[in-house]
XYZ file of N, CA and C in Angstrom:
606
model
N 30.954 -3.345 -41.998
C 29.570 -2.896 -42.169
C 28.942 -2.680 -40.795
N 28.341 -1.518 -40.592
C 27.771 -1.186 -39.290
C 26.580 -2.079 -38.984
N 26.499 -2.488 -37.725
C 25.371 -3.310 -37.302
C 24.136 -2.442 -37.132
N 23.048 -2.862 -37.685
C 21.811 -2.098 -37.599
C 21.238 -2.203 -36.196
N 20.947 -1.065 -35.589
C 20.370 -1.058 -34.260
C 18.897 -1.444 -34.306
N 18.472 -2.191 -33.316
C 17.080 -2.612 -33.248
C 16.280 -1.628 -32.422
N 15.257 -1.102 -33.023
C 14.358 -0.210 -32.303
C 15.023 1.120 -31.970
N 14.244 1.990 -31.334
C 14.738 3.293 -30.930
C 14.947 3.300 -29.418
N 16.064 3.821 -28.938
C 16.271 3.864 -27.490
C 15.247 4.773 -26.826
N 14.805 4.376 -25.634
C 13.846 5.208 -24.919
C 14.510 6.512 -24.506
N 13.800 7.602 -24.654
C 14.347 8.913 -24.336
C 13.849 9.399 -22.988
N 13.463 8.471 -22.104
C 12.982 8.873 -20.791
C 13.439 7.870 -19.754
N 13.440 8.312 -18.513
C 13.819 7.470 -17.383
C 12.579 6.697 -16.949
N 12.583 5.389 -17.152
C 11.382 4.587 -16.904
C 10.973 4.613 -15.435
N 11.936 4.505 -14.543
C 11.617 4.489 -13.116
C 11.068 5.838 -12.665
N 11.654 6.909 -13.171
C 11.162 8.241 -12.815
C 9.742 8.442 -13.347
N 9.482 7.946 -14.553
C 8.145 8.065 -15.131
C 7.133 7.276 -14.307
N 7.527 6.083 -13.844
C 6.640 5.270 -13.007
C 6.297 5.989 -11.713
N 7.274 6.631 -11.115
C 7.016 7.347 -9.868
C 6.050 8.516 -10.084
N 6.188 9.192 -11.210
C 5.280 10.298 -11.506
C 3.861 9.778 -11.737
N 3.752 8.648 -12.423
C 2.434 8.031 -12.615
C 1.850 7.611 -11.274
N 2.690 7.062 -10.411
C 2.239 6.637 -9.083
C 1.638 7.806 -8.311
N 2.313 8.929 -8.291
C 1.822 10.091 -7.544
C 0.492 10.584 -8.109
N 0.326 10.477 -9.427
C -0.921 10.920 -10.051
C -2.072 9.982 -9.699
N -1.866 8.687 -9.812
C -2.899 7.727 -9.396
C -3.213 7.891 -7.906
N -2.200 8.118 -7.122
C -2.344 8.259 -5.676
C -3.207 9.466 -5.331
N -2.955 10.556 -6.024
C -3.689 11.796 -5.742
C -5.111 11.765 -6.288
N -5.274 11.269 -7.515
C -6.553 11.380 -8.207
C -7.401 10.114 -8.171
N -6.764 8.955 -7.926
C -7.468 7.692 -8.017
C -7.372 7.124 -9.422
N -7.643 5.846 -9.546
C -7.524 5.185 -10.852
C -8.516 5.740 -11.857
N -9.753 5.849 -11.435
C -10.818 6.230 -12.366
C -10.622 7.626 -12.931
N -10.244 8.570 -12.068
C -10.151 9.979 -12.480
C -8.868 10.286 -13.244
N -7.930 9.373 -13.261
C -6.662 9.607 -13.959
C -6.784 9.171 -15.413
N -6.571 10.104 -16.310
C -6.700 9.820 -17.741
C -5.328 9.571 -18.364
N -5.340 9.022 -19.560
C -4.090 8.852 -20.305
C -3.437 10.208 -20.536
N -4.249 11.232 -20.793
C -3.691 12.573 -20.988
C -2.982 13.056 -19.726
N -3.570 12.794 -18.562
C -2.911 13.150 -17.296
C -1.561 12.447 -17.192
N -1.556 11.163 -17.531
C -0.346 10.359 -17.377
C 0.754 10.796 -18.340
N 0.403 11.039 -19.588
C 1.431 11.465 -20.540
C 1.995 12.830 -20.150
N 1.142 13.687 -19.588
C 1.609 15.022 -19.176
C 2.613 14.919 -18.036
N 2.274 14.171 -16.988
C 3.169 14.125 -15.829
C 4.407 13.264 -16.104
N 4.260 12.248 -16.963
C 5.388 11.370 -17.262
C 6.309 11.951 -18.327
N 5.821 12.954 -19.041
C 6.639 13.609 -20.050
C 6.869 12.787 -21.300
N 5.888 11.942 -21.653
C 6.011 11.119 -22.850
C 4.706 11.184 -23.643
N 4.804 10.843 -24.907
C 3.612 10.804 -25.752
C 2.862 9.495 -25.519
N 1.586 9.505 -25.892
C 0.759 8.319 -25.683
C 1.343 7.061 -26.333
N 1.841 7.126 -27.587
C 2.418 5.912 -28.178
C 3.586 5.360 -27.366
N 4.402 6.249 -26.799
C 5.526 5.806 -25.975
C 5.033 5.164 -24.684
N 3.968 5.717 -24.111
C 3.406 5.138 -22.890
C 2.917 3.719 -23.167
N 2.154 3.554 -24.240
C 1.627 2.225 -24.557
C 2.760 1.243 -24.871
N 3.793 1.728 -25.561
C 4.905 0.846 -25.926
C 5.691 0.404 -24.692
N 5.856 1.309 -23.737
C 6.685 1.012 -22.563
C 5.926 0.323 -21.450
N 4.635 0.646 -21.299
C 3.894 0.178 -20.130
C 2.617 -0.590 -20.447
N 2.203 -0.618 -21.696
C 0.919 -1.231 -22.012
C -0.209 -0.241 -21.783
N -1.408 -0.748 -21.533
C -2.544 0.139 -21.343
C -2.575 0.691 -19.915
N -3.578 1.486 -19.610
C -3.678 2.136 -18.300
C -3.726 1.119 -17.172
N -4.476 0.057 -17.342
C -4.606 -0.950 -16.280
C -3.277 -1.646 -16.020
N -2.542 -1.969 -17.093
C -1.244 -2.617 -16.941
C -0.250 -1.683 -16.272
N -0.278 -0.413 -16.664
C 0.575 0.583 -16.020
C 0.254 0.679 -14.533
N -1.030 0.684 -14.207
C -1.424 0.804 -12.802
C -0.922 -0.387 -11.988
N -0.977 -1.582 -12.561
C -0.476 -2.763 -11.851
C 1.005 -2.598 -11.531
N 1.763 -2.032 -12.452
C 3.190 -1.798 -12.199
C 3.383 -0.683 -11.171
N 2.508 0.311 -11.217
C 2.561 1.399 -10.233
C 2.328 0.852 -8.824
N 1.387 -0.082 -8.682
C 1.115 -0.673 -7.369
C 2.367 -1.368 -6.834
N 3.097 -2.052 -7.707
C 4.342 -2.693 -7.290
C 5.377 -1.651 -6.877
N 5.444 -0.557 -7.629
C 6.383 0.516 -7.295
C 6.037 1.112 -5.942
N 4.752 1.348 -5.706
C 4.316 1.883 -4.417
C 4.685 0.934 -3.280
N 4.444 -0.347 -3.475
C 4.756 -1.332 -2.437
C 6.241 -1.334 -2.113
N 7.081 -1.217 -3.124
C 8.526 -1.223 -2.908
C 9.011 0.045 -2.221
N 8.407 1.185 -2.556
C 8.876 2.459 -2.014
C 8.267 2.784 -0.654
N 6.970 2.515 -0.500
C 6.263 3.016 0.681
C 5.465 1.964 1.443
N 5.276 0.801 0.869
C 4.353 -0.160 1.463
C 4.975 -1.240 2.320
N 6.288 -1.179 2.547
C 6.938 -2.272 3.247
C 7.049 -2.121 4.754
N 6.496 -1.037 5.307
C 6.708 -0.807 6.742
C 6.036 -1.862 7.608
N 4.921 -2.413 7.167
C 4.234 -3.432 7.945
C 5.026 -4.729 8.023
N 5.528 -5.173 6.877
C 6.331 -6.401 6.861
C 7.605 -6.226 7.679
N 8.221 -5.043 7.601
C 9.434 -4.798 8.387
C 9.133 -4.848 9.879
N 8.007 -4.266 10.267
C 7.641 -4.274 11.682
C 7.485 -5.700 12.184
N 6.814 -6.537 11.415
C 6.596 -7.915 11.831
C 7.897 -8.719 11.850
N 8.785 -8.421 10.916
C 10.052 -9.156 10.851
C 10.992 -8.767 11.985
N 10.898 -7.530 12.435
C 11.888 -7.013 13.383
C 11.415 -6.993 14.830
N 10.100 -7.043 15.058
C 9.597 -7.024 16.431
C 9.462 -8.456 16.964
N 9.619 -8.649 18.261
C 9.640 -10.015 18.804
C 8.290 -10.712 18.837
N 7.190 -9.961 18.879
C 5.863 -10.581 18.919
C 4.942 -9.875 17.939
N 3.853 -10.558 17.604
C 2.884 -9.990 16.666
C 2.232 -8.739 17.234
N 1.908 -8.764 18.505
C 1.279 -7.594 19.124
C 2.180 -6.366 19.000
N 3.444 -6.540 19.305
C 4.381 -5.420 19.203
C 4.598 -5.013 17.743
N 4.546 -6.016 16.863
C 4.661 -5.706 15.448
C 3.518 -4.840 14.959
N 2.290 -5.168 15.381
C 1.143 -4.355 14.973
C 1.193 -2.964 15.597
N 1.629 -2.869 16.842
C 1.749 -1.554 17.474
C 2.702 -0.667 16.682
N 3.813 -1.240 16.269
C 4.767 -0.483 15.446
C 4.190 -0.179 14.075
N 3.507 -1.161 13.473
C 2.911 -0.948 12.159
C 1.959 0.250 12.166
N 1.122 0.339 13.202
C 0.163 1.443 13.270
C 0.860 2.774 13.498
N 1.888 2.790 14.337
C 2.644 4.033 14.548
C 3.281 4.497 13.240
N 3.845 3.546 12.509
C 4.497 3.911 11.256
C 3.485 4.279 10.182
N 2.301 3.660 10.214
C 1.238 4.062 9.289
C 0.859 5.517 9.521
N 0.789 5.918 10.799
C 0.468 7.312 11.114
C 1.485 8.259 10.496
N 2.752 7.862 10.527
C 3.804 8.698 9.941
C 3.772 8.651 8.418
N 3.655 7.448 7.857
C 3.679 7.286 6.394
C 2.478 7.955 5.736
N 1.313 7.815 6.341
C 0.097 8.320 5.718
C -0.027 9.838 5.782
N 0.801 10.488 6.583
C 0.736 11.949 6.700
C 2.046 12.616 6.292
N 2.956 11.862 5.672
C 4.266 12.403 5.307
C 4.129 13.557 4.325
N 4.984 14.557 4.496
C 4.967 15.719 3.606
C 5.550 15.350 2.249
N 5.130 16.076 1.234
C 5.716 15.933 -0.085
C 5.088 14.885 -0.968
N 4.036 14.238 -0.493
C 3.339 13.269 -1.328
C 1.883 13.183 -0.851
N 0.983 12.601 -1.651
C -0.417 12.495 -1.224
C -0.528 11.714 0.085
N -1.552 12.022 0.841
C -1.746 11.354 2.126
C -2.528 10.048 1.960
N -2.451 9.218 2.985
C -3.135 7.937 2.959
C -2.365 6.887 2.181
N -3.004 5.745 1.997
C -2.424 4.619 1.274
C -2.888 4.655 -0.180
N -1.951 4.612 -1.121
C -2.331 4.690 -2.527
C -3.219 3.534 -2.944
N -2.923 2.331 -2.463
C -3.693 1.158 -2.871
C -5.150 1.299 -2.440
N -5.395 1.923 -1.290
C -6.759 2.125 -0.813
C -7.436 3.286 -1.526
N -6.737 4.413 -1.642
C -7.370 5.600 -2.208
C -7.586 5.481 -3.710
N -6.699 4.771 -4.405
C -6.831 4.649 -5.859
C -8.043 3.835 -6.259
N -8.552 3.009 -5.344
C -9.675 2.134 -5.663
C -11.029 2.839 -5.556
N -11.039 4.055 -5.018
C -12.311 4.740 -4.801
C -13.000 5.046 -6.129
N -14.292 4.765 -6.191
C -15.133 5.083 -7.359
C -14.573 4.500 -8.655
N -13.971 3.332 -8.578
C -13.353 2.714 -9.753
C -14.376 1.841 -10.477
N -14.485 2.017 -11.788
C -15.458 1.249 -12.563
C -14.831 0.038 -13.257
N -13.506 -0.112 -13.144
C -12.848 -1.255 -13.771
C -12.969 -2.473 -12.868
N -13.715 -3.468 -13.300
C -13.900 -4.671 -12.491
C -12.570 -5.369 -12.215
N -11.667 -5.350 -13.197
C -10.385 -6.027 -13.021
C -9.531 -5.329 -11.975
N -9.502 -4.003 -12.005
C -8.720 -3.251 -11.019
C -9.318 -3.427 -9.629
N -10.644 -3.317 -9.535
C -11.319 -3.495 -8.248
C -11.027 -4.873 -7.677
N -11.109 -5.899 -8.522
C -10.870 -7.268 -8.063
C -9.424 -7.459 -7.617
N -8.479 -6.866 -8.348
C -7.065 -7.000 -7.994
C -6.775 -6.350 -6.652
N -7.322 -5.156 -6.434
C -7.077 -4.460 -5.179
C -7.812 -5.126 -4.022
N -9.015 -5.618 -4.301
C -9.744 -6.360 -3.262
C -8.958 -7.610 -2.869
N -8.397 -8.294 -3.864
C -7.612 -9.478 -3.587
C -6.384 -9.169 -2.749
N -5.751 -8.037 -3.021
C -4.582 -7.649 -2.234
C -4.964 -7.375 -0.785
N -6.084 -6.698 -0.576
C -6.536 -6.426 0.794
C -6.890 -7.730 1.506
N -7.509 -8.655 0.780
C -7.858 -9.946 1.382
C -6.603 -10.718 1.767
N -5.575 -10.652 0.938
C -4.317 -11.328 1.262
C -3.679 -10.720 2.508
N -3.813 -9.411 2.660
C -3.286 -8.771 3.859
C -3.979 -9.307 5.110
N -5.309 -9.429 5.057
C -6.050 -9.943 6.209
C -5.616 -11.378 6.515
N -5.459 -12.184 5.474
C -5.018 -13.568 5.659
C -3.639 -13.619 6.317
N -2.748 -12.741 5.877
C -1.413 -12.705 6.460
C -1.461 -12.234 7.914
N -2.294 -11.228 8.183
C -2.468 -10.772 9.564
C -2.917 -11.938 10.444
N -3.900 -12.675 9.961
C -4.436 -13.798 10.745
C -3.363 -14.855 10.976
N -2.548 -15.107 9.970
C -1.486 -16.105 10.112
C -0.507 -15.684 11.202
N -0.125 -14.410 11.191
C 0.800 -13.906 12.210
C 0.199 -14.053 13.614
N -1.051 -13.653 13.754
C -1.696 -13.698 15.067
C -1.851 -15.129 15.550
N -2.306 -16.013 14.650
C -2.513 -17.402 15.037
C -1.202 -18.057 15.468
N -0.097 -17.672 14.838
C 1.204 -18.235 15.208
C 1.546 -17.896 16.657
N 1.212 -16.673 17.088
C 1.495 -16.298 18.476
C 0.523 -16.971 19.443
N -0.704 -17.210 19.008
C -1.643 -17.971 19.848
C -1.125 -19.389 20.029
N -0.727 -20.013 18.939
C -0.238 -21.392 18.996
C 1.026 -21.510 19.852
N 1.829 -20.430 19.855
C 3.078 -20.446 20.621
C 2.859 -20.078 22.085
N 1.623 -19.716 22.441
C 1.340 -19.340 23.817
C 1.695 -17.918 24.163
N 2.070 -17.118 23.168
C 2.388 -15.708 23.414
C 1.109 -14.915 23.657
N 0.075 -15.217 22.869
C -1.258 -14.659 23.075
C -2.143 -15.755 23.671
N -3.152 -15.377 24.442
C -3.987 -16.391 25.089
C -4.766 -17.229 24.088
N -5.078 -18.451 24.472
C -5.752 -19.395 23.584
C -7.133 -18.913 23.161
N -7.778 -18.077 23.981
C -9.125 -17.603 23.656
C -9.112 -16.451 22.644
N -7.941 -15.933 22.291
C -7.871 -14.831 21.320
C -8.423 -15.289 19.970
N -9.150 -14.417 19.316
C -9.782 -14.721 18.025
C -8.916 -14.136 16.912
N -8.105 -14.982 16.289
C -7.157 -14.508 15.278
C -7.869 -13.863 14.089
N -8.960 -14.477 13.645
C -9.671 -13.952 12.475
C -10.264 -12.572 12.770
N -10.884 -12.428 13.942
C -11.495 -11.144 14.299
C -10.437 -10.067 14.483
N -9.331 -10.400 15.143
C -8.264 -9.423 15.342
C -7.659 -8.990 14.004
N -7.483 -9.950 13.097
C -6.910 -9.634 11.791
C -7.800 -8.666 11.023
N -9.099 -8.943 11.014
C -10.012 -8.068 10.290
C -10.119 -6.702 10.967
N -10.062 -6.702 12.291
C -10.099 -5.436 13.030
C -8.885 -4.573 12.672
N -7.702 -5.177 12.661
C -6.505 -4.402 12.338
C -6.547 -3.877 10.912
N -7.062 -4.674 9.994
C -7.198 -4.203 8.617
C -8.146 -3.007 8.550
N -9.242 -3.078 9.309
C -10.204 -1.974 9.322
C -9.585 -0.709 9.909
N -8.770 -0.868 10.959
C -8.103 0.290 11.563
C -7.147 0.939 10.567
N -6.345 0.125 9.907
C -5.375 0.663 8.955
C -6.082 1.357 7.791
N -7.152 0.737 7.288
C -7.901 1.370 6.196
C -8.530 2.678 6.669
N -9.048 2.679 7.883
C -9.633 3.901 8.425
C -8.608 4.994 8.634
N -7.416 4.634 9.078
C -6.351 5.623 9.243
C -5.976 6.252 7.910
N -5.964 5.434 6.850
C -5.672 5.966 5.522
C -6.702 7.017 5.116
N -7.977 6.697 5.313
C -9.025 7.642 4.934
C -8.977 8.891 5.809
N -8.714 8.719 7.103
C -8.600 9.874 7.988
C -7.465 10.789 7.537
N -6.345 10.194 7.121
C -5.228 10.993 6.616
C -5.627 11.751 5.366
N -6.379 11.105 4.478
C -6.859 11.784 3.270
C -7.770 12.954 3.632
N -8.478 12.803 4.745
C -9.402 13.855 5.181
C -8.727 14.933 6.011
N -7.412 14.810 6.232
C -6.683 15.873 6.900
C -6.232 15.595 8.316
N -6.441 14.376 8.823
C -5.977 14.059 10.173
C -4.462 14.160 10.241
N -3.957 14.625 11.380
C -2.517 14.786 11.571
C -1.880 13.478 12.025
N -0.566 13.461 11.995
C 0.161 12.285 12.494
C -0.175 12.036 13.962
N -0.199 13.089 14.763
C -0.491 12.931 16.193
C -1.886 12.359 16.405
N -2.846 12.816 15.610
C -4.210 12.298 15.747
C -4.273 10.817 15.383
N -3.548 10.428 14.342
C -3.544 9.018 13.946
C -2.768 8.163 14.941
N -1.756 8.720 15.557
C -1.043 7.970 16.597
C -1.965 7.683 17.781
N -2.863 8.620 18.080
C -3.842 8.383 19.135
C -4.785 7.245 18.753
N -5.212 7.233 17.502
C -6.043 6.127 17.012
C -5.299 4.803 17.183
N -4.014 4.795 16.849
C -3.207 3.578 16.973
C -3.164 3.092 18.420
N -2.990 4.000 19.340
C -2.934 3.628 20.757
C -4.264 3.038 21.219
N -5.357 3.662 20.824
C -6.683 3.154 21.207
C -6.910 1.778 20.595
N -6.529 1.603 19.346
C -6.731 0.320 18.666
C -5.995 -0.805 19.378
N -4.791 -0.538 19.846
C -4.027 -1.588 20.511
C -4.638 -1.967 21.854
N -5.509 -1.125 22.394
C -6.202 -1.470 23.629
C -7.167 -2.630 23.463
N -7.532 -2.951 22.222
C -8.439 -4.069 21.966
C -7.719 -5.412 21.987
N -6.393 -5.393 22.032
C -5.620 -6.630 21.979
C -5.565 -7.301 23.339
N -5.592 -8.638 23.366
C -5.356 -9.363 24.627
C -3.902 -9.173 25.046
N -3.650 -9.228 26.322
C -2.297 -9.087 26.843
C -1.459 -10.309 26.478
N -0.184 -10.046 26.225
C 0.744 -11.143 25.957
C 1.071 -11.879 27.247
N 1.466 -13.105 27.093
C 1.878 -13.894 28.257
C 3.137 -13.296 28.862
N 3.332 -13.379 30.185
C 4.542 -12.863 30.812
C 5.796 -13.452 30.169
N 6.763 -12.601 29.946
C 8.011 -13.060 29.351
C 8.045 -12.997 27.839
N 6.892 -12.630 27.214
C 6.873 -12.568 25.737
C 7.623 -11.344 25.259
């Protein structure tokens, strides 16, 4: 006797559908992206979208994870691979200039641009929390180099962390407004001028 199959197999590539949803949220923002937009670009009907991903907010949370895995890891890599925090941030900003202006996808950072004009308190709070965690992590990295004597003791870890977050957010918006990679690289160079010098031998 044949075993009865449970449910119907999905007739779409889930990862490919997530990437298409990501590009739509990235281009239009969370608020302006409708379920109709999502079903059109993902190539599935609304019932299939809800069955596979939940509601729009739940789908967006998964899209943010997809974005982080595909495009958002350059900062962590810079910090892991560079010998000091200062050099890590210099690399992070250079790579942000390249990532935020790359051809073939929307410009800027999706996590920043998708939050614009958003009326969902839960989405706004989630994205605000992510940005706050970034600042906290920046401060932790900077303070570690101060404690190790790589940066001078008078350096203000909290102020530097918030400054770097503001620069990165500003670079994202500038990219959305049409700034080129070269123009953003200049911003990166100027921003690093605000950093205290590392101790000799760092």
